CSV table of C-alpha atoms and ligand atoms in Angstrom, one decimal:
chain,number,residue,atom,x,y,z
A,97,MET,CA,-52.1,-86.5,-81.0
A,98,SER,CA,-49.7,-84.5,-78.8
A,99,ARG,CA,-46.6,-85.2,-76.8
A,100,LYS,CA,-44.4,-83.1,-74.5
A,101,LEU,CA,-41.4,-81.3,-76.0
A,102,SER,CA,-39.2,-78.7,-74.5
A,103,TRP,CA,-37.2,-76.0,-76.3
A,104,SER,CA,-34.1,-78.1,-75.9
A,105,ASP,CA,-35.3,-81.3,-77.5
A,106,VAL,CA,-36.6,-79.7,-80.6
A,107,THR,CA,-34.8,-82.0,-83.0
A,108,PRO,CA,-33.4,-81.6,-86.5
A,109,ARG,CA,-35.8,-83.1,-89.1
A,110,GLY,CA,-33.6,-86.1,-89.8
A,111,LEU,CA,-33.7,-87.2,-86.2
A,112,TRP,CA,-37.4,-86.4,-86.0
A,113,LEU,CA,-38.0,-88.7,-89.0
A,114,SER,CA,-36.1,-91.6,-87.6
A,115,ARG,CA,-37.8,-91.2,-84.2
A,116,ARG,CA,-41.1,-91.3,-86.1
A,117,LYS,CA,-40.1,-94.6,-87.7
A,118,LEU,CA,-39.3,-96.0,-84.2
A,119,ILE,CA,-42.7,-95.0,-82.9
A,120,ALA,CA,-44.4,-96.5,-86.0
A,121,GLY,CA,-42.4,-99.7,-85.5
A,122,ALA,CA,-43.5,-99.9,-81.8
A,123,GLY,CA,-47.1,-99.7,-82.9
A,124,ALA,CA,-46.9,-102.6,-85.3
A,125,GLY,CA,-48.8,-104.9,-82.9
A,126,LEU,CA,-51.8,-102.6,-82.6
A,127,ALA,CA,-55.3,-103.7,-83.7
A,128,LEU,CA,-56.3,-102.7,-87.2
A,129,PRO,CA,-58.7,-99.8,-86.5
A,130,ARG,CA,-55.9,-98.1,-84.5
A,131,LEU,CA,-53.4,-98.6,-87.2
A,132,ALA,CA,-55.8,-97.1,-89.7
A,133,ARG,CA,-56.2,-94.1,-87.5
A,134,ALA,CA,-52.4,-93.7,-87.2
A,135,ALA,CA,-52.1,-93.9,-91.0
A,136,ASP,CA,-54.7,-91.2,-91.3
A,137,LEU,CA,-52.4,-89.0,-89.2
A,138,GLN,CA,-49.3,-89.8,-91.3
A,139,PRO,CA,-47.8,-86.3,-91.7
A,140,ASN,CA,-47.2,-84.9,-95.1
A,141,SER,CA,-43.5,-84.3,-96.0
A,142,PHE,CA,-41.7,-81.1,-95.0
A,143,GLU,CA,-41.4,-80.4,-98.8
A,144,GLU,CA,-45.1,-80.7,-99.3
A,145,ILE,CA,-46.0,-78.6,-96.3
A,146,THR,CA,-43.6,-75.8,-97.3
A,147,ASN,CA,-44.2,-75.7,-101.1
A,148,TYR,CA,-48.0,-75.8,-101.4
A,149,ASN,CA,-49.2,-72.8,-99.4
A,150,ASN,CA,-51.8,-70.1,-99.2
A,151,PHE,CA,-50.2,-66.8,-98.0
A,152,TYR,CA,-51.6,-64.2,-100.3
A,153,GLU,CA,-49.3,-61.5,-99.0
A,154,PHE,CA,-46.7,-63.3,-101.2
A,155,GLY,CA,-48.8,-64.0,-104.3
A,156,TRP,CA,-51.8,-66.1,-105.4
A,157,GLY,CA,-50.0,-69.2,-106.6
A,158,LYS,CA,-49.4,-72.2,-104.4
A,159,GLU,CA,-45.7,-71.9,-104.9
A,160,ASP,CA,-45.4,-68.1,-104.6
A,161,PRO,CA,-45.1,-68.1,-100.8
A,162,ALA,CA,-42.1,-70.5,-101.0
A,163,SER,CA,-40.5,-68.3,-103.6
A,164,ASN,CA,-41.3,-64.9,-102.1
A,165,ALA,CA,-41.6,-65.2,-98.3
A,166,GLY,CA,-37.8,-65.2,-97.8
A,167,ALA,CA,-38.0,-61.4,-98.0
A,168,MET,CA,-40.0,-61.1,-94.8
A,169,THR,CA,-37.8,-60.1,-91.8
A,170,ILE,CA,-39.0,-61.8,-88.6
A,171,ASP,CA,-36.4,-60.6,-86.2
A,172,PRO,CA,-37.2,-58.5,-84.1
A,173,TRP,CA,-40.9,-59.5,-83.9
A,174,SER,CA,-43.3,-57.9,-81.5
A,175,VAL,CA,-47.0,-58.6,-80.9
A,176,GLU,CA,-49.4,-55.9,-79.7
A,177,ILE,CA,-51.9,-57.1,-77.1
A,178,ALA,CA,-54.9,-54.8,-77.0
A,179,GLY,CA,-58.5,-54.4,-76.1
A,180,LEU,CA,-60.3,-56.0,-73.1
A,181,VAL,CA,-57.2,-57.4,-71.4
A,182,GLU,CA,-55.5,-56.7,-68.0
A,183,ARG,CA,-52.0,-56.4,-69.4
A,184,PRO,CA,-52.1,-54.6,-72.8
A,185,GLY,CA,-48.9,-53.5,-74.5
A,186,GLN,CA,-46.4,-54.1,-77.2
A,187,TYR,CA,-44.5,-57.3,-76.4
A,188,ASP,CA,-41.4,-58.8,-77.8
A,189,LEU,CA,-42.5,-62.2,-79.1
A,190,ALA,CA,-39.9,-64.1,-77.0
A,191,ASP,CA,-41.0,-62.4,-73.8
A,192,LEU,CA,-44.7,-62.9,-74.6
A,193,ILE,CA,-44.4,-66.7,-75.1
A,194,ARG,CA,-41.5,-67.5,-72.7
A,195,GLY,CA,-42.5,-70.5,-70.5
A,196,GLN,CA,-45.4,-71.7,-72.6
A,197,PRO,CA,-45.2,-75.5,-73.0
A,198,LEU,CA,-43.9,-76.2,-76.5
A,199,ASP,CA,-45.5,-79.5,-77.6
A,200,GLU,CA,-45.8,-81.3,-80.8
A,201,HIS,CA,-49.3,-81.5,-82.3
A,202,ILE,CA,-50.0,-83.6,-85.4
A,203,TYR,CA,-53.2,-82.1,-86.8
A,204,ARG,CA,-55.3,-82.6,-89.9
A,205,PHE,CA,-55.4,-79.4,-91.9
A,206,ARG,CA,-58.3,-78.7,-94.3
A,207,CYS,CA,-58.3,-75.8,-96.8
A,208,VAL,CA,-61.7,-74.5,-98.0
A,209,GLU,CA,-60.4,-75.3,-101.5
A,210,ALA,CA,-61.0,-79.0,-100.7
A,211,TRP,CA,-57.4,-80.1,-100.2
A,212,SER,CA,-55.9,-81.3,-97.0
A,213,MET,CA,-52.6,-82.2,-95.3
A,214,VAL,CA,-51.4,-83.6,-92.0
A,215,ILE,CA,-48.9,-81.3,-90.3
A,216,PRO,CA,-46.7,-81.8,-87.2
A,217,TRP,CA,-46.8,-78.4,-85.6
A,218,GLN,CA,-44.8,-77.2,-82.6
A,219,GLY,CA,-46.8,-74.8,-80.5
A,220,PHE,CA,-48.7,-74.1,-77.4
A,221,ALA,CA,-52.3,-73.6,-76.5
A,222,LEU,CA,-53.5,-70.1,-77.2
A,223,SER,CA,-55.4,-70.3,-73.9
A,224,GLY,CA,-52.0,-70.2,-72.0
A,225,LEU,CA,-51.2,-66.9,-73.6
A,226,LEU,CA,-54.7,-65.5,-73.0
A,227,SER,CA,-54.4,-66.4,-69.3
A,228,ARG,CA,-51.0,-64.6,-69.2
A,229,ILE,CA,-52.4,-61.4,-70.6
A,230,GLY,CA,-55.6,-61.5,-68.5
A,231,VAL,CA,-58.9,-61.6,-70.3
A,232,GLN,CA,-61.5,-59.1,-68.9
A,233,PRO,CA,-64.9,-60.6,-68.2
A,234,SER,CA,-66.6,-58.4,-70.9
A,235,ALA,CA,-64.4,-60.0,-73.7
A,236,LYS,CA,-66.3,-62.3,-76.0
A,237,TYR,CA,-64.0,-62.6,-79.1
A,238,VAL,CA,-60.3,-62.6,-80.0
A,239,ALA,CA,-59.2,-60.7,-83.1
A,240,PHE,CA,-55.9,-61.4,-84.9
A,241,GLN,CA,-53.9,-59.3,-87.4
A,242,THR,CA,-51.1,-60.2,-89.8
A,243,LEU,CA,-48.0,-58.1,-90.4
A,244,TYR,CA,-48.6,-55.2,-92.8
A,245,ARG,CA,-45.3,-54.5,-94.6
A,246,PRO,CA,-45.9,-54.0,-98.4
A,247,GLU,CA,-42.1,-53.4,-99.0
A,248,GLU,CA,-41.5,-57.1,-98.0
A,249,MET,CA,-44.9,-58.5,-99.1
A,250,PRO,CA,-45.5,-58.1,-102.8
A,251,GLY,CA,-49.2,-59.2,-102.5
A,252,GLN,CA,-49.9,-56.2,-100.3
A,253,ARG,CA,-48.7,-53.9,-103.1
A,254,GLN,CA,-51.8,-55.1,-105.1
A,255,GLY,CA,-55.5,-54.8,-104.5
A,256,GLY,CA,-57.9,-57.6,-104.0
A,257,ILE,CA,-57.7,-57.9,-100.3
A,258,ASP,CA,-58.1,-55.0,-97.7
A,259,TRP,CA,-54.7,-55.6,-96.0
A,260,PRO,CA,-53.7,-56.4,-93.4
A,261,TYR,CA,-55.2,-59.9,-93.2
A,262,VAL,CA,-57.4,-60.2,-90.1
A,263,GLU,CA,-59.2,-63.1,-88.5
A,264,GLY,CA,-61.2,-63.9,-85.3
A,265,LEU,CA,-62.5,-66.5,-83.0
A,266,ARG,CA,-65.2,-66.6,-80.3
A,267,LEU,CA,-63.5,-66.7,-76.9
A,268,ASP,CA,-64.6,-70.3,-76.1
A,269,GLU,CA,-63.1,-71.4,-79.5
A,270,ALA,CA,-59.9,-69.5,-78.7
A,271,MET,CA,-59.7,-71.1,-75.2
A,272,HIS,CA,-60.2,-74.6,-76.6
A,273,PRO,CA,-57.1,-76.8,-76.0
A,274,LEU,CA,-56.9,-77.7,-79.7
A,275,THR,CA,-56.4,-74.1,-80.6
A,276,LEU,CA,-52.7,-73.4,-81.0
A,277,LEU,CA,-50.2,-70.6,-81.5
A,278,ALA,CA,-47.6,-72.5,-83.5
A,279,THR,CA,-44.0,-71.5,-83.8
A,280,GLY,CA,-42.6,-74.4,-85.8
A,281,LEU,CA,-43.2,-77.6,-87.7
A,282,TYR,CA,-41.2,-80.8,-88.0
A,283,GLY,CA,-39.1,-79.6,-85.1
A,284,GLU,CA,-37.8,-76.5,-87.0
A,285,PRO,CA,-38.7,-72.9,-86.5
A,286,MET,CA,-41.8,-72.0,-88.5
A,287,PRO,CA,-40.9,-71.6,-92.2
A,288,LYS,CA,-41.7,-68.1,-93.4
A,289,GLN,CA,-44.2,-69.4,-96.0
A,290,ASN,CA,-46.1,-71.2,-93.2
A,291,GLY,CA,-46.4,-68.0,-91.2
A,292,ALA,CA,-43.2,-67.3,-89.2
A,293,PRO,CA,-42.6,-66.6,-86.5
A,294,VAL,CA,-46.0,-67.3,-85.0
A,295,ARG,CA,-49.4,-68.3,-86.5
A,296,LEU,CA,-52.7,-69.6,-85.4
A,297,VAL,CA,-53.8,-73.2,-85.9
A,298,VAL,CA,-57.5,-74.1,-85.5
A,299,PRO,CA,-57.7,-77.7,-86.8
A,300,TRP,CA,-61.5,-78.0,-87.0
A,301,LYS,CA,-62.0,-74.9,-89.1
A,302,TYR,CA,-61.1,-74.3,-92.8
A,303,GLY,CA,-57.5,-73.2,-93.2
A,304,PHE,CA,-58.2,-69.5,-93.7
A,305,LYS,CA,-59.0,-69.1,-90.0
A,306,SER,CA,-55.4,-70.1,-89.2
A,307,ILE,CA,-53.9,-66.6,-89.7
A,308,LYS,CA,-50.2,-66.3,-90.2
A,309,SER,CA,-47.4,-64.0,-89.0
A,310,ILE,CA,-49.4,-62.4,-86.2
A,311,VAL,CA,-48.6,-58.9,-85.0
A,312,LYS,CA,-51.7,-58.1,-83.0
A,313,ILE,CA,-54.1,-59.9,-80.7
A,314,SER,CA,-57.1,-58.0,-79.4
A,315,LEU,CA,-59.9,-59.1,-77.1
A,316,THR,CA,-63.2,-57.6,-78.1
A,317,ALA,CA,-66.9,-57.6,-77.1
A,318,GLU,CA,-68.2,-57.5,-80.7
A,319,GLN,CA,-67.5,-60.2,-83.3
A,320,PRO,CA,-64.5,-58.9,-85.2
A,321,ARG,CA,-64.3,-58.4,-89.0
A,322,THR,CA,-62.5,-61.1,-90.9
A,323,THR,CA,-60.8,-60.8,-94.3
A,324,TRP,CA,-62.6,-63.6,-96.1
A,325,GLN,CA,-66.0,-62.8,-94.7
A,326,GLU,CA,-65.6,-59.2,-95.8
A,327,LEU,CA,-64.4,-60.2,-99.2
A,328,GLN,CA,-67.1,-62.7,-100.0
A,329,PRO,CA,-69.7,-63.1,-97.2
A,330,SER,CA,-71.8,-65.6,-99.1
A,331,GLU,CA,-68.9,-68.0,-99.4
A,332,TYR,CA,-66.8,-67.5,-96.2
A,333,GLY,CA,-68.5,-67.3,-92.8
A,334,PHE,CA,-67.1,-66.2,-89.5
A,335,TYR,CA,-67.4,-69.8,-88.1
A,336,ALA,CA,-65.9,-71.6,-91.1
A,337,ASN,CA,-66.2,-75.0,-89.3
A,338,VAL,CA,-65.3,-77.9,-91.6
A,339,ASN,CA,-68.7,-79.3,-92.7
A,340,PRO,CA,-69.1,-81.8,-95.5
A,341,GLU,CA,-72.9,-81.1,-95.5
A,342,VAL,CA,-72.5,-77.4,-96.3
A,343,ASP,CA,-71.1,-76.9,-99.7
A,344,HIS,CA,-69.2,-73.9,-100.8
A,345,PRO,CA,-71.5,-72.1,-103.3
A,346,ARG,CA,-69.1,-73.0,-106.1
A,347,TRP,CA,-68.0,-76.5,-105.2
A,348,SER,CA,-68.7,-79.5,-102.9
A,349,GLN,CA,-67.1,-79.8,-99.5
A,350,ALA,CA,-68.0,-83.5,-99.2
A,351,SER,CA,-64.5,-84.8,-100.0
A,352,GLU,CA,-61.0,-83.6,-100.1
A,353,ARG,CA,-57.7,-84.3,-101.9
A,354,ARG,CA,-54.8,-85.2,-99.6
A,355,ILE,CA,-51.8,-83.3,-100.9
A,356,GLY,CA,-48.9,-85.6,-101.8
A,357,GLY,CA,-48.5,-89.0,-103.3
A,358,GLY,CA,-48.1,-92.4,-101.7
A,359,LEU,CA,-50.5,-95.0,-100.3
A,360,PHE,CA,-53.1,-92.6,-99.0
A,361,ALA,CA,-53.3,-90.3,-102.1
A,362,GLY,CA,-56.6,-89.6,-103.7
A,363,ARG,CA,-59.9,-88.2,-102.5
A,364,GLU,CA,-61.1,-88.9,-99.0
A,365,PRO,CA,-64.5,-88.1,-97.4
A,366,THR,CA,-64.4,-84.9,-95.4
A,367,LEU,CA,-65.2,-85.4,-91.8
A,368,PRO,CA,-67.4,-83.1,-89.7
A,369,PHE,CA,-65.3,-80.6,-87.9
A,370,ASN,CA,-62.3,-82.1,-89.8
A,371,GLY,CA,-62.4,-85.2,-87.6
A,372,TYR,CA,-62.4,-83.2,-84.3
A,373,ALA,CA,-66.2,-83.4,-83.7
A,374,ASP,CA,-65.8,-85.3,-80.4
A,375,GLN,CA,-63.7,-82.5,-79.0
A,376,VAL,CA,-65.5,-79.4,-80.4
A,377,ALA,CA,-69.1,-80.2,-81.5
A,378,SER,CA,-70.4,-79.2,-78.1
A,379,LEU,CA,-69.1,-75.6,-78.6
A,380,TYR,CA,-71.9,-75.2,-81.2
A,381,SER,CA,-74.8,-77.0,-79.6
A,382,GLY,CA,-78.0,-75.1,-80.4
A,383,MET,CA,-76.5,-73.3,-83.4
A,384,ASP,CA,-77.7,-73.9,-86.9
A,385,LEU,CA,-74.4,-74.6,-88.7
A,386,ARG,CA,-76.0,-74.1,-92.1
A,387,VAL,CA,-76.8,-70.5,-91.1
A,388,ASN,CA,-73.6,-70.0,-89.1
A,389,TYR,CA,-71.3,-71.5,-91.8
B,101,MTE,N1,-51.9,-63.8,-93.2
B,101,MTE,C1,-52.4,-64.8,-93.9
B,101,MTE,N2,-52.8,-65.9,-93.2
B,101,MTE,C2,-53.3,-67.0,-93.9
B,101,MTE,C3,-53.5,-67.0,-95.3
B,101,MTE,C4,-53.1,-65.8,-96.0
B,101,MTE,O1,-53.2,-65.6,-97.2
B,101,MTE,N3,-52.5,-64.7,-95.3
B,101,MTE,N4,-54.1,-68.0,-96.0
B,101,MTE,C5,-54.9,-68.9,-95.2
B,101,MTE,C6,-55.3,-70.1,-95.9
B,101,MTE,S1,-56.5,-69.9,-97.1
B,101,MTE,C7,-54.8,-71.3,-95.6
B,101,MTE,S2,-55.4,-72.7,-96.4
B,101,MTE,C8,-53.7,-71.5,-94.7
B,101,MTE,C9,-52.5,-72.2,-95.3
B,101,MTE,O2,-51.5,-72.5,-94.4
B,101,MTE,P1,-50.2,-73.3,-94.9
B,101,MTE,O3,-49.7,-72.6,-96.1
B,101,MTE,O4,-49.3,-73.3,-93.8
B,101,MTE,O5,-50.7,-74.7,-95.2
B,101,MTE,O6,-53.2,-70.2,-94.2
B,101,MTE,C10,-54.2,-69.3,-93.9
B,101,MTE,N5,-53.6,-68.1,-93.2
B,102,MO,MO1,-57.3,-72.0,-97.4
């Protein structure tokens, strides 16, 4: 679910909410299955999205990022473009993304820990940025790296993870129109605990693929290393496609808990590819997704 936005009509959250109500009201005459689908994409509240986070650079607790991420300075912010690209370099973020169409994308989000949310992101397709930097024909993967700044990130002053956090996608996954670089949510600049100023969003994969606070994007010929695969390869694969038929070794992935109260609280069945199978299943035709989990 997307619609066009421009930088100038990014609205304060209050206005956004009333506009949402108008849209919901306009849909009141729809047939039932479509209403059910709209309800499924009823976004979580701003408070839920910004107070229940995984951002281990700021601690292991779900509320640690909200408490600690304020210390991260995000201005200036530059992103290094490296590897198999036509225009490598160190870019100021604003220069790198200027002119990319900033749209709203209301996506389901599924963490490997079997909880989920619906989040209204502002962002643009990663493919737009990849075309701008010029992908060389020999490139097959995209590697991403998070900020490494232990003086502002208390989690990086501890062991456990080999910092900085890194992630990667196959080039066709990175080029898919659902794959976003997100710079905001609910019409506001990206909150620090959600990965300011720019983060990846890959809605058909477990949340850990959606790397936050990106400082480097490299195009590579080899499959890049990823933080979770390196930490626990038997539990976290490179692909990490949401798959209710492949359980995590320590828990079931068949269902999920929608964060937040209200009408749709409680456990829901997890959908293959997190509900995006129609759009993305063809990327994996011929692959055994039990082996490539
Ligand atoms: N740099 C970095 N990116 C990260 C993480 C992290 O710890 N560090 N956690 C991942 C995990 S496990 C999840 S579920 C999502 C959570 O995103 P959210 O807090 O915006 O919901 O961020 C992902 N991106
Ligand atoms: Mo996660």
